[in-house]
GROMACS .gro file of C-alpha atoms in nm:
model
  483
    1MET     CA    1   7.545   8.999   7.936
    2LYS     CA    2   7.502   9.025   7.556
    3PRO     CA    3   7.647   9.280   7.305
    4ARG     CA    4   7.415   9.555   7.206
    5SER     CA    5   7.309   9.579   6.848
    6PHE     CA    6   7.545   9.795   6.641
    7VAL     CA    7   7.447  10.140   6.553
    8SER     CA    8   7.604  10.368   6.297
    9CYS     CA    9   7.976  10.382   6.308
   10SER     CA   10   7.999  10.743   6.196
   11ARG     CA   11   8.014  10.865   6.550
   12ALA     CA   12   8.333  10.686   6.614
   13SER     CA   13   8.496  10.750   6.267
   14LEU     CA   14   8.631  11.085   6.382
   15TRP     CA   15   8.712  10.998   6.747
   16PRO     CA   16   8.980  11.004   6.889
   17SER     CA   17   9.140  11.253   6.663
   18GLU     CA   18   9.499  11.250   6.582
   19PHE     CA   19   9.554  11.568   6.779
   20GLN     CA   20   9.395  11.407   7.086
   21VAL     CA   21   9.616  11.105   7.068
   22TYR     CA   22   9.912  11.332   7.017
   23LEU     CA   23   9.840  11.515   7.338
   24ALA     CA   24   9.796  11.183   7.521
   25LEU     CA   25  10.125  11.053   7.403
   26ASN     CA   26  10.303  11.371   7.458
   27SER     CA   27  10.185  11.399   7.808
   28LEU     CA   28  10.316  11.043   7.913
   29VAL     CA   29  10.509  11.026   8.232
   30GLN     CA   30  10.751  10.744   8.331
   31THR     CA   31  10.555  10.413   8.360
   32SER     CA   32  10.619  10.051   8.326
   33ALA     CA   33  10.595   9.894   7.989
   34GLY     CA   34  10.337   9.629   7.945
   35PRO     CA   35  10.353   9.265   7.796
   36ASP     CA   36  10.450   9.421   7.455
   37ASN     CA   37  10.765   9.559   7.606
   38ILE     CA   38  10.712   9.907   7.432
   39PRO     CA   39  10.866  10.160   7.672
   40TYR     CA   40  10.685  10.497   7.734
   41TRP     CA   41  10.973  10.706   7.617
   42ILE     CA   42  10.956  10.572   7.254
   43LEU     CA   43  10.579  10.663   7.238
   44LYS     CA   44  10.654  11.007   7.396
   45LEU     CA   45  10.931  11.095   7.159
   46GLY     CA   46  10.759  10.960   6.859
   47ALA     CA   47  10.426  11.130   6.940
   48PRO     CA   48  10.424  11.356   6.624
   49TYR     CA   49  10.480  11.052   6.395
   50LEU     CA   50  10.272  10.789   6.582
   51ALA     CA   51   9.973  10.987   6.666
   52GLU     CA   52   9.812  10.941   6.326
   53PRO     CA   53   9.842  10.550   6.292
   54ILE     CA   54   9.759  10.492   6.658
   55SER     CA   55   9.441  10.710   6.640
   56HIS     CA   56   9.347  10.503   6.336
   57ILE     CA   57   9.398  10.183   6.545
   58TYR     CA   58   9.190  10.331   6.827
   59ARG     CA   59   8.900  10.424   6.581
   60LEU     CA   60   8.897  10.084   6.424
   61SER     CA   61   8.911   9.907   6.764
   62LEU     CA   62   8.609  10.114   6.898
   63THR     CA   63   8.405  10.093   6.580
   64HIS     CA   64   8.435   9.723   6.538
   65SER     CA   65   8.443   9.637   6.914
   66VAL     CA   66   8.765   9.448   6.848
   67VAL     CA   67   9.038   9.447   7.124
   68PRO     CA   68   9.393   9.361   7.007
   69HIS     CA   69   9.508   9.035   7.154
   70GLN     CA   70   9.812   9.211   7.313
   71TRP     CA   71   9.578   9.452   7.503
   72LEU     CA   72   9.388   9.153   7.661
   73LEU     CA   73   9.702   9.009   7.831
   74ALA     CA   74   9.827   9.164   8.150
   75ARG     CA   75  10.138   9.115   8.363
   76VAL     CA   76  10.046   9.085   8.737
   77ALA     CA   77  10.289   9.256   8.968
   78PRO     CA   78  10.217   9.158   9.330
   79VAL     CA   79  10.246   9.465   9.553
   80ALA     CA   80  10.298   9.381   9.929
   81LYS     CA   81  10.013   9.511  10.147
   82GLN     CA   82  10.210   9.448  10.474
   83THR     CA   83  10.563   9.518  10.580
   84LYS     CA   84  10.653   9.164  10.599
   85PRO     CA   85  10.415   8.962  10.367
   86THR     CA   86  10.419   8.580  10.422
   87LEU     CA   87  10.105   8.469  10.245
   88PRO     CA   88   9.970   8.524   9.892
   89GLU     CA   89   9.683   8.725  10.036
   90HIS     CA   90   9.930   8.963  10.173
   91PHE     CA   91   9.989   9.096   9.828
   92ARG     CA   92   9.776   9.313   9.606
   93PRO     CA   93   9.764   9.202   9.236
   94ILE     CA   94   9.835   9.506   9.017
   95SER     CA   95   9.784   9.432   8.645
   96VAL     CA   96  10.038   9.602   8.411
   97THR     CA   97   9.892   9.621   8.071
   98CYS     CA   98  10.022   9.780   7.735
   99ILE     CA   99  10.071  10.154   7.757
  100LEU     CA  100   9.870  10.205   7.435
  101LYS     CA  101   9.574  10.030   7.585
  102ARG     CA  102   9.591  10.232   7.899
  103LEU     CA  103   9.590  10.544   7.692
  104PHE     CA  104   9.290  10.440   7.511
  105GLU     CA  105   9.116  10.350   7.827
  106CYS     CA  106   9.188  10.713   7.962
  107LEU     CA  107   9.044  10.857   7.651
  108ILE     CA  108   8.723  10.649   7.691
  109VAL     CA  109   8.662  10.720   8.052
  110ARG     CA  110   8.698  11.084   8.011
  111ARG     CA  111   8.483  11.113   7.714
  112TYR     CA  112   8.197  10.862   7.791
  113ILE     CA  113   8.214  10.767   8.177
  114TYR     CA  114   8.301  11.081   8.360
  115PRO     CA  115   8.013  11.286   8.194
  116MET     CA  116   7.763  11.041   8.339
  117LEU     CA  117   7.914  11.102   8.678
  118THR     CA  118   7.900  11.474   8.655
  119ASP     CA  119   7.549  11.511   8.492
  120THR     CA  120   7.330  11.617   8.775
  121SER     CA  121   7.017  11.519   8.592
  122SER     CA  122   7.127  11.147   8.538
  123CYS     CA  123   7.004  10.858   8.748
  124LEU     CA  124   7.362  10.734   8.792
  125PHE     CA  125   7.468  11.077   8.948
  126ASN     CA  126   7.186  11.041   9.198
  127ASP     CA  127   7.263  10.683   9.274
  128MET     CA  128   7.636  10.763   9.335
  129GLN     CA  129   7.595  11.047   9.567
  130ASP     CA  130   7.706  10.815   9.858
  131GLN     CA  131   8.029  10.711   9.658
  132PHE     CA  132   8.344  10.926   9.709
  133ALA     CA  133   8.592  10.744   9.516
  134PHE     CA  134   8.697  10.722   9.135
  135ARG     CA  135   8.485  11.006   9.031
  136PRO     CA  136   8.544  11.382   8.961
  137THR     CA  137   8.554  11.581   9.285
  138GLY     CA  138   8.574  11.273   9.497
  139SER     CA  139   8.830  11.230   9.765
  140THR     CA  140   8.894  11.085  10.100
  141THR     CA  141   8.855  11.425  10.238
  142ALA     CA  142   8.507  11.466  10.104
  143CYS     CA  143   8.400  11.131  10.237
  144ILE     CA  144   8.522  11.206  10.593
  145VAL     CA  145   8.341  11.555  10.566
  146ALA     CA  146   8.015  11.384  10.475
  147ILE     CA  147   8.043  11.109  10.735
  148LEU     CA  148   8.137  11.367  11.011
  149LYS     CA  149   7.846  11.602  10.904
  150LYS     CA  150   7.601  11.330  10.930
  151ILE     CA  151   7.728  11.212  11.271
  152THR     CA  152   7.728  11.558  11.420
  153GLU     CA  153   7.380  11.626  11.292
  154LEU     CA  154   7.241  11.311  11.441
  155LEU     CA  155   7.414  11.365  11.777
  156SER     CA  156   7.223  11.704  11.809
  157TYR     CA  157   6.921  11.510  11.891
  158GLU     CA  158   7.015  11.138  11.933
  159PRO     CA  159   7.184  11.003  12.255
  160PHE     CA  160   7.443  10.802  12.038
  161VAL     CA  161   7.525  10.714  11.678
  162ARG     CA  162   7.666  10.377  11.565
  163LEU     CA  163   7.922  10.370  11.283
  164VAL     CA  164   7.982  10.034  11.117
  165ALA     CA  165   8.312  10.008  10.912
  166LEU     CA  166   8.247   9.743  10.636
  167ASP     CA  167   8.520   9.533  10.488
  168PHE     CA  168   8.480   9.335  10.162
  169SER     CA  169   8.732   9.056  10.086
  170LYS     CA  170   8.916   9.102   9.759
  171ALA     CA  171   8.629   9.302   9.614
  172PHE     CA  172   8.815   9.424   9.303
  173ASP     CA  173   8.944   9.067   9.222
  174THR     CA  174   8.625   8.871   9.257
  175LEU     CA  175   8.356   9.118   9.112
  176ARG     CA  176   8.139   8.920   8.876
  177THR     CA  177   8.150   9.064   8.523
  178SER     CA  178   7.784   8.974   8.428
  179ALA     CA  179   7.673   9.172   8.726
  180LEU     CA  180   7.860   9.470   8.626
  181PHE     CA  181   7.746   9.471   8.264
  182ALA     CA  182   7.378   9.412   8.374
  183LYS     CA  183   7.410   9.755   8.536
  184LEU     CA  184   7.605   9.908   8.261
  185ALA     CA  185   7.342   9.809   8.018
  186ASN     CA  186   7.083  10.028   8.195
  187LEU     CA  187   7.305  10.346   8.163
  188PRO     CA  188   7.300  10.584   7.880
  189LEU     CA  189   7.646  10.442   7.760
  190ASP     CA  190   7.719  10.448   7.392
  191ASP     CA  191   7.657  10.110   7.229
  192LEU     CA  192   8.011  10.107   7.071
  193VAL     CA  193   8.167  10.176   7.418
  194TYR     CA  194   7.952   9.906   7.591
  195ASN     CA  195   8.046   9.654   7.336
  196TRP     CA  196   8.413   9.742   7.358
  197LEU     CA  197   8.426   9.725   7.734
  198LEU     CA  198   8.233   9.393   7.716
  199LYS     CA  199   8.496   9.242   7.488
  200PHE     CA  200   8.772   9.382   7.698
  201TYR     CA  201   8.638   9.235   8.023
  202THR     CA  202   8.542   8.892   7.901
  203HIS     CA  203   8.837   8.779   7.694
  204ARG     CA  204   9.130   8.847   7.925
  205GLN     CA  205   9.441   8.667   8.032
  206HIS     CA  206   9.714   8.728   8.288
  207TYR     CA  207  10.033   8.590   8.412
  208THR     CA  208  10.238   8.667   8.716
  209ALA     CA  209  10.596   8.792   8.728
  210PHE     CA  210  10.769   8.770   9.058
  211ASN     CA  211  11.133   8.728   9.170
  212GLY     CA  212  11.243   8.672   8.805
  213GLN     CA  213  10.998   8.387   8.758
  214VAL     CA  214  10.705   8.406   8.507
  215SER     CA  215  10.387   8.180   8.519
  216THR     CA  216  10.178   8.047   8.242
  217PRO     CA  217   9.899   8.282   8.120
  218LEU     CA  218   9.564   8.187   8.236
  219SER     CA  219   9.217   8.307   8.136
  220ILE     CA  220   9.022   8.514   8.396
  221ASN     CA  221   8.639   8.569   8.407
  222ALA     CA  222   8.607   8.812   8.705
  223SER     CA  223   8.746   9.123   8.859
  224VAL     CA  224   8.774   9.471   8.733
  225ILE     CA  225   9.147   9.453   8.680
  226GLN     CA  226   9.342   9.650   8.938
  227GLY     CA  227   9.564   9.885   8.759
  228SER     CA  228   9.345   9.941   8.457
  229VAL     CA  229   9.172  10.278   8.407
  230PRO     CA  230   8.810  10.187   8.377
  231GLY     CA  231   8.833   9.928   8.653
  232PRO     CA  232   8.798  10.141   8.973
  233THR     CA  233   8.516  10.339   8.796
  234SER     CA  234   8.344  10.015   8.696
  235TYR     CA  235   8.355   9.895   9.056
  236SER     CA  236   8.192  10.225   9.176
  237ILE     CA  237   7.918  10.192   8.927
  238ASN     CA  238   7.866   9.825   9.025
  239ALA     CA  239   7.821   9.935   9.391
  240SER     CA  240   7.572  10.223   9.294
  241ASP     CA  241   7.267  10.007   9.389
  242LEU     CA  242   7.390   9.937   9.737
  243HIS     CA  243   7.194  10.161   9.963
  244PRO     CA  244   7.054  10.130  10.328
  245GLU     CA  245   6.728   9.931  10.383
  246ARG     CA  246   6.604  10.203  10.628
  247LYS     CA  247   6.585  10.561  10.532
  248GLU     CA  248   6.702  10.669  10.880
  249ASN     CA  249   7.028  10.497  10.809
  250SER     CA  250   7.313  10.632  10.581
  251LEU     CA  251   7.586  10.444  10.377
  252PHE     CA  252   7.898  10.617  10.281
  253LYS     CA  253   8.122  10.442  10.023
  254TYR     CA  254   8.493  10.489   9.924
  255ALA     CA  255   8.574  10.234   9.667
  256ASP     CA  256   8.540   9.898   9.853
  257ASP     CA  257   8.526  10.054  10.194
  258GLY     CA  258   8.189  10.125  10.351
  259PHE     CA  259   8.070  10.311  10.650
  260LEU     CA  260   7.719  10.253  10.774
  261VAL     CA  261   7.588  10.527  11.006
  262VAL     CA  262   7.294  10.417  11.223
  263PRO     CA  263   7.119  10.661  11.474
  264ALA     CA  264   7.014  10.544  11.822
  265SER     CA  265   6.638  10.553  11.717
  266ALA     CA  266   6.710  10.290  11.442
  267ASP     CA  267   6.963  10.081  11.625
  268ASP     CA  268   6.734   9.770  11.599
  269SER     CA  269   6.798   9.792  11.221
  270VAL     CA  270   7.174   9.699  11.237
  271ASP     CA  271   7.103   9.327  11.191
  272LEU     CA  272   6.869   9.398  10.891
  273GLU     CA  273   7.132   9.631  10.734
  274ILE     CA  274   7.421   9.386  10.775
  275ASP     CA  275   7.213   9.102  10.631
  276HIS     CA  276   7.099   9.327  10.331
  277ILE     CA  277   7.469   9.418  10.257
  278SER     CA  278   7.586   9.052  10.287
  279GLU     CA  279   7.307   8.951  10.044
  280TRP     CA  280   7.412   9.223   9.794
  281ALA     CA  281   7.781   9.116   9.824
  282THR     CA  282   7.693   8.753   9.753
  283LYS     CA  283   7.483   8.853   9.453
  284ASN     CA  284   7.785   9.030   9.309
  285ASN     CA  285   8.039   8.753   9.393
  286LEU     CA  286   8.179   8.941   9.678
  287ARG     CA  287   8.206   8.846  10.055
  288LEU     CA  288   8.143   9.085  10.346
  289ASN     CA  289   8.433   9.016  10.583
  290THR     CA  290   8.266   9.052  10.925
  291GLY     CA  291   8.589   8.944  11.094
  292LYS     CA  292   8.762   9.269  10.989
  293SER     CA  293   8.447   9.478  11.013
  294VAL     CA  294   8.427   9.684  11.323
  295ASP     CA  295   8.173   9.915  11.491
  296ILE     CA  296   8.211  10.214  11.720
  297ILE     CA  297   7.951  10.414  11.926
  298PHE     CA  298   7.995  10.793  11.910
  299THR     CA  299   7.845  10.999  12.193
  300LYS     CA  300   7.857  11.363  12.296
  301LYS     CA  301   8.097  11.461  12.560
  302GLY     CA  302   7.945  11.468  12.906
  303CYS     CA  303   7.645  11.292  12.794
  304PRO     CA  304   7.636  10.943  12.949
  305SER     CA  305   7.389  10.700  12.788
  306VAL     CA  306   7.295  10.329  12.787
  307LEU     CA  307   7.502  10.188  12.491
  308PRO     CA  308   7.365   9.891  12.289
  309GLN     CA  309   7.540   9.562  12.308
  310PRO     CA  310   7.795   9.488  12.039
  311HIS     CA  311   7.683   9.311  11.729
  312PRO     CA  312   7.767   8.940  11.753
  313ASN     CA  313   7.960   8.936  11.433
  314LEU     CA  314   8.142   9.271  11.476
  315ARG     CA  315   8.418   9.386  11.697
  316ARG     CA  316   8.340   9.700  11.913
  317VAL     CA  317   8.623   9.945  11.923
  318SER     CA  318   8.684  10.273  12.114
  319GLU     CA  319   8.859  10.444  11.831
  320ILE     CA  320   8.852  10.404  11.449
  321LYS     CA  321   9.046  10.488  11.144
  322ILE     CA  322   8.835  10.638  10.877
  323LEU     CA  323   9.026  10.659  10.555
  324GLY     CA  324   9.354  10.742  10.718
  325VAL     CA  325   9.223  10.964  11.000
  326TYR     CA  326   9.166  10.847  11.365
  327PHE     CA  327   8.857  10.934  11.568
  328THR     CA  328   8.786  10.838  11.923
  329GLU     CA  329   8.423  10.767  12.041
  330LYS     CA  330   8.395  11.134  12.157
  331LEU     CA  331   8.502  11.264  11.824
  332GLU     CA  332   8.835  11.366  11.966
  333MET     CA  333   9.154  11.385  11.766
  334SER     CA  334   9.415  11.283  12.027
  335THR     CA  335   9.522  10.962  11.845
  336HIS     CA  336   9.538  11.122  11.512
  337ILE     CA  337   9.760  11.402  11.628
  338SER     CA  338   9.991  11.158  11.796
  339THR     CA  339  10.011  10.959  11.468
  340VAL     CA  340  10.073  11.266  11.257
  341GLU     CA  341  10.351  11.370  11.504
  342SER     CA  342  10.512  11.019  11.482
  343LYS     CA  343  10.511  11.028  11.093
  344CYS     CA  344  10.647  11.385  11.086
  345ALA     CA  345  10.929  11.285  11.327
  346GLN     CA  346  11.039  11.021  11.069
  347THR     CA  347  11.012  11.295  10.802
  348LEU     CA  348  11.232  11.535  10.994
  349TYR     CA  349  11.496  11.250  11.035
  350ALA     CA  350  11.475  11.186  10.667
  351LEU     CA  351  11.543  11.550  10.582
  352LYS     CA  352  11.837  11.547  10.829
  353LEU     CA  353  11.989  11.273  10.623
  354LEU     CA  354  11.931  11.448  10.294
  355ARG     CA  355  12.094  11.765  10.431
  356ALA     CA  356  12.392  11.570  10.552
  357ASN     CA  357  12.432  11.417  10.208
  358GLY     CA  358  12.446  11.759  10.028
  359LEU     CA  359  12.076  11.874   9.977
  360SER     CA  360  12.054  12.244  10.066
  361GLY     CA  361  11.915  12.589   9.974
  362GLN     CA  362  11.592  12.599   9.743
  363ASN     CA  363  11.597  12.233   9.688
  364LEU     CA  364  11.607  12.145  10.067
  365HIS     CA  365  11.317  12.395  10.115
  366VAL     CA  366  11.098  12.250   9.848
  367VAL     CA  367  11.154  11.892   9.974
  368CYS     CA  368  11.081  12.008  10.334
  369ARG     CA  369  10.763  12.178  10.247
  370SER     CA  370  10.631  11.921  10.022
  371LEU     CA  371  10.691  11.631  10.280
  372LEU     CA  372  10.582  11.821  10.585
  373GLU     CA  373  10.278  11.990  10.431
  374THR     CA  374  10.173  11.663  10.294
  375ARG     CA  375  10.156  11.507  10.638
  376LEU     CA  376  10.014  11.790  10.815
  377SER     CA  377   9.742  11.885  10.566
  378TYR     CA  378   9.604  11.528  10.475
  379ALA     CA  379   9.228  11.564  10.484
  380CYS     CA  380   9.264  11.852  10.723
  381PRO     CA  381   8.945  12.025  10.629
  382SER     CA  382   8.758  11.732  10.768
  383TRP     CA  383   8.920  11.693  11.103
  384ALA     CA  384   9.081  12.039  11.191
  385GLY     CA  385   8.753  12.172  11.340
  386PHE     CA  386   8.772  11.884  11.595
  387THR     CA  387   9.111  11.971  11.731
  388THR     CA  388   9.195  12.164  12.047
  389VAL     CA  389   9.419  12.466  12.079
  390GLU     CA  390   9.677  12.249  12.248
  391GLU     CA  391   9.674  11.986  11.960
  392ARG     CA  392   9.701  12.249  11.695
  393GLY     CA  393  10.001  12.394  11.884
  394ARG     CA  394  10.173  12.038  11.880
  395LEU     CA  395  10.143  12.030  11.504
  396GLN     CA  396  10.282  12.386  11.474
  397LYS     CA  397  10.585  12.279  11.686
  398ILE     CA  398  10.682  12.035  11.407
  399LEU     CA  399  10.720  12.325  11.161
  400ASN     CA  400  10.898  12.519  11.427
  401ARG     CA  401  11.138  12.226  11.484
  402ALA     CA  402  11.209  12.215  11.106
  403LYS     CA  403  11.307  12.578  11.108
  404ARG     CA  404  11.514  12.552  11.421
  405TRP     CA  405  11.703  12.263  11.285
  406GLY     CA  406  11.768  12.453  10.946
  407LEU     CA  407  11.568  12.198  10.745
  408ASN     CA  408  11.378  12.479  10.577
  409GLY     CA  409  11.659  12.568  10.344
  410GLY     CA  410  11.679  12.912  10.511
  411LYS     CA  411  11.333  13.028  10.392
  412ASP     CA  412  11.019  13.064  10.603
  413LEU     CA  413  10.771  12.778  10.640
  414PRO     CA  414  10.392  12.850  10.652
  415GLN     CA  415  10.211  12.829  10.989
  416PHE     CA  416   9.982  12.533  11.047
  417SER     CA  417   9.689  12.759  11.073
  418LYS     CA  418   9.766  12.910  10.738
  419ILE     CA  419   9.789  12.570  10.577
  420VAL     CA  420   9.452  12.474  10.724
  421GLU     CA  421   9.290  12.795  10.617
  422GLU     CA  422   9.413  12.765  10.254
  423ALA     CA  423   9.287  12.403  10.223
  424ASP     CA  424   8.951  12.496  10.384
  425ALA     CA  425   8.904  12.793  10.143
  426SER     CA  426   9.010  12.593   9.842
  427LEU     CA  427   8.768  12.305   9.903
  428PHE     CA  428   8.475  12.532  10.008
  429LEU     CA  429   8.500  12.734   9.690
  430LYS     CA  430   8.507  12.418   9.468
  431ILE     CA  431   8.197  12.289   9.651
  432CYS     CA  432   8.004  12.620   9.607
  433ARG     CA  433   8.096  12.678   9.244
  434ASP     CA  434   8.051  12.320   9.116
  435GLU     CA  435   7.696  12.184   9.122
  436ALA     CA  436   7.825  11.844   9.042
  437HIS     CA  437   8.058  11.831   9.339
  438VAL     CA  438   7.994  11.534   9.560
  439LEU     CA  439   7.934  11.765   9.861
  440HIS     CA  440   7.739  12.035   9.689
  441SER     CA  441   7.403  11.881   9.792
  442LEU     CA  442   7.510  11.905  10.163
  443LEU     CA  443   7.544  12.291  10.154
  444PRO     CA  444   7.279  12.495  10.362
  445ASP     CA  445   6.986  12.642  10.181
  446GLU     CA  446   7.051  12.964  10.004
  447THR     CA  447   6.901  13.284  10.131
  448SER     CA  448   6.774  13.586   9.930
  449HIS     CA  449   6.668  13.943  10.024
  450THR     CA  450   6.443  14.183   9.856
  451HIS     CA  451   6.616  14.483  10.029
  452ASN     CA  452   6.968  14.621  10.024
  453VAL     CA  453   7.192  14.468  10.293
  454ARG     CA  454   7.558  14.475  10.357
  455PRO     CA  455   7.760  14.235  10.138
  456ARG     CA  456   7.781  13.885  10.288
  457PRO     CA  457   8.069  13.642  10.264
  458HIS     CA  458   7.841  13.376  10.115
  459ARG     CA  459   7.475  13.320  10.022
  460PHE     CA  460   7.388  13.048  10.256
  461LYS     CA  461   7.157  13.059  10.564
  462LEU     CA  462   7.315  13.053  10.906
  463SER     CA  463   7.143  12.796  11.129
  464CYS     CA  464   7.143  12.777  11.504
  465GLU     CA  465   7.349  12.466  11.535
  466THR     CA  466   7.518  12.291  11.829
  467THR     CA  467   7.882  12.331  11.937
  468LEU     CA  468   7.954  11.995  11.797
  469GLN     CA  469   7.780  12.055  11.455
  470ARG     CA  470   7.988  12.372  11.410
  471LYS     CA  471   8.304  12.161  11.420
  472ASN     CA  472   8.214  11.992  11.092
  473PHE     CA  473   8.364  12.146  10.786
  474LEU     CA  474   8.062  12.279  10.607
  475SER     CA  475   7.901  12.432  10.916
  476ARG     CA  476   8.240  12.570  11.016
  477MET     CA  477   8.294  12.737  10.681
  478THR     CA  478   7.947  12.904  10.670
  479PHE     CA  479   8.072  13.120  10.964
  480LYS     CA  480   8.398  13.217  10.810
  481ASN     CA  481   8.452  13.485  10.541
  482VAL     CA  482   8.612  13.288  10.252
  483TYR     CA  483   8.499  13.484   9.952
   0.00000   0.00000   0.00000
């Protein structure tokens, strides 16, 4: 973990420009001030006057790989992970740093890091095809779509498929910096940026502010800094070399969440895969928490089979929550629909309270749509195809109830089917048009004709798939006229 030899500084002498910094300052939204106590509104209002000196500071910092001392200090704000936290581990340590440092991090990530993640010819792009977080086009929806596509494909010829949900303990806080920079050194990252990041990660201090009390600043030599801009992407890059040992198996990663998919024909490799992942975690100063990791066996409906015994270190479950969406061992959505109904009932009650306190008309309509549609449409392209007519009707009743109770501000609410159709079409178009999209490689092969045929809704081949396969998003969309 050594600095790279310096190259010519002429490349950084003009970046970032005064105009780029002005745009960044002018687009600031309300955010907490860092340890320097400079509020966001001063930077936003003074953008026309501050852009030039701040851009000069940024250029000097990058050119000489010097990070101002104030930028290396973070105020840790503990955020509860549970409703009633009682232990320190029940809090997530979010680092609040100086706003100017955060702006510079955004500029660096957009200019130097994201292009590596969207360049389809780069080795990093190929290595991160199984990572769906902290990258352009990545999302929980995309991750669930990819997982379900793999499971439904395997179930077309396998009697069962095992899914292991992996849990890493405090992954963002314990990641070894040397391991991260050993991997960054192999990437086509500008030397100036590499050296700046190295300086930023290896000379940090933080203190905790909680209930009006402030601790003494202490140096830290690990973690990717929860709350920093390059931190999440850095973790994803660090995990880019984690892949299954057997080619029959698949690993899907969303930040520090991992989902190992093992077909029945390779079920004997589960122990091998768990040991391999544990060894990788130890090498990177992480720990695979087998106590919180679970496994589930997915089978086709009406297809009885002899299921394998549970792994001795894993808890077997009959339903699983994948990034906020519940699935049963038969890929049914009953639990998820009930959960959505419960959350929407709370939303309707909150809307009634808002109306009783004077919210009405267009404002009530906007709040109603934003809250209900957010609940109903979360990751819906991934799971809507697995719902029954009765379950979709139950979700439509929520919108009907809001209208009947007058919570829509006197204006119509969209049908649930319309919400799903719009979300489906939007995601499918993005996948088709962007070769760097995380799901683009999962599209069917394209077809071509040398003779005139009627215009088709898309250019992909239609395969003869099972009923279960046609429920997953990509297969379902190839049979719909979306563009």
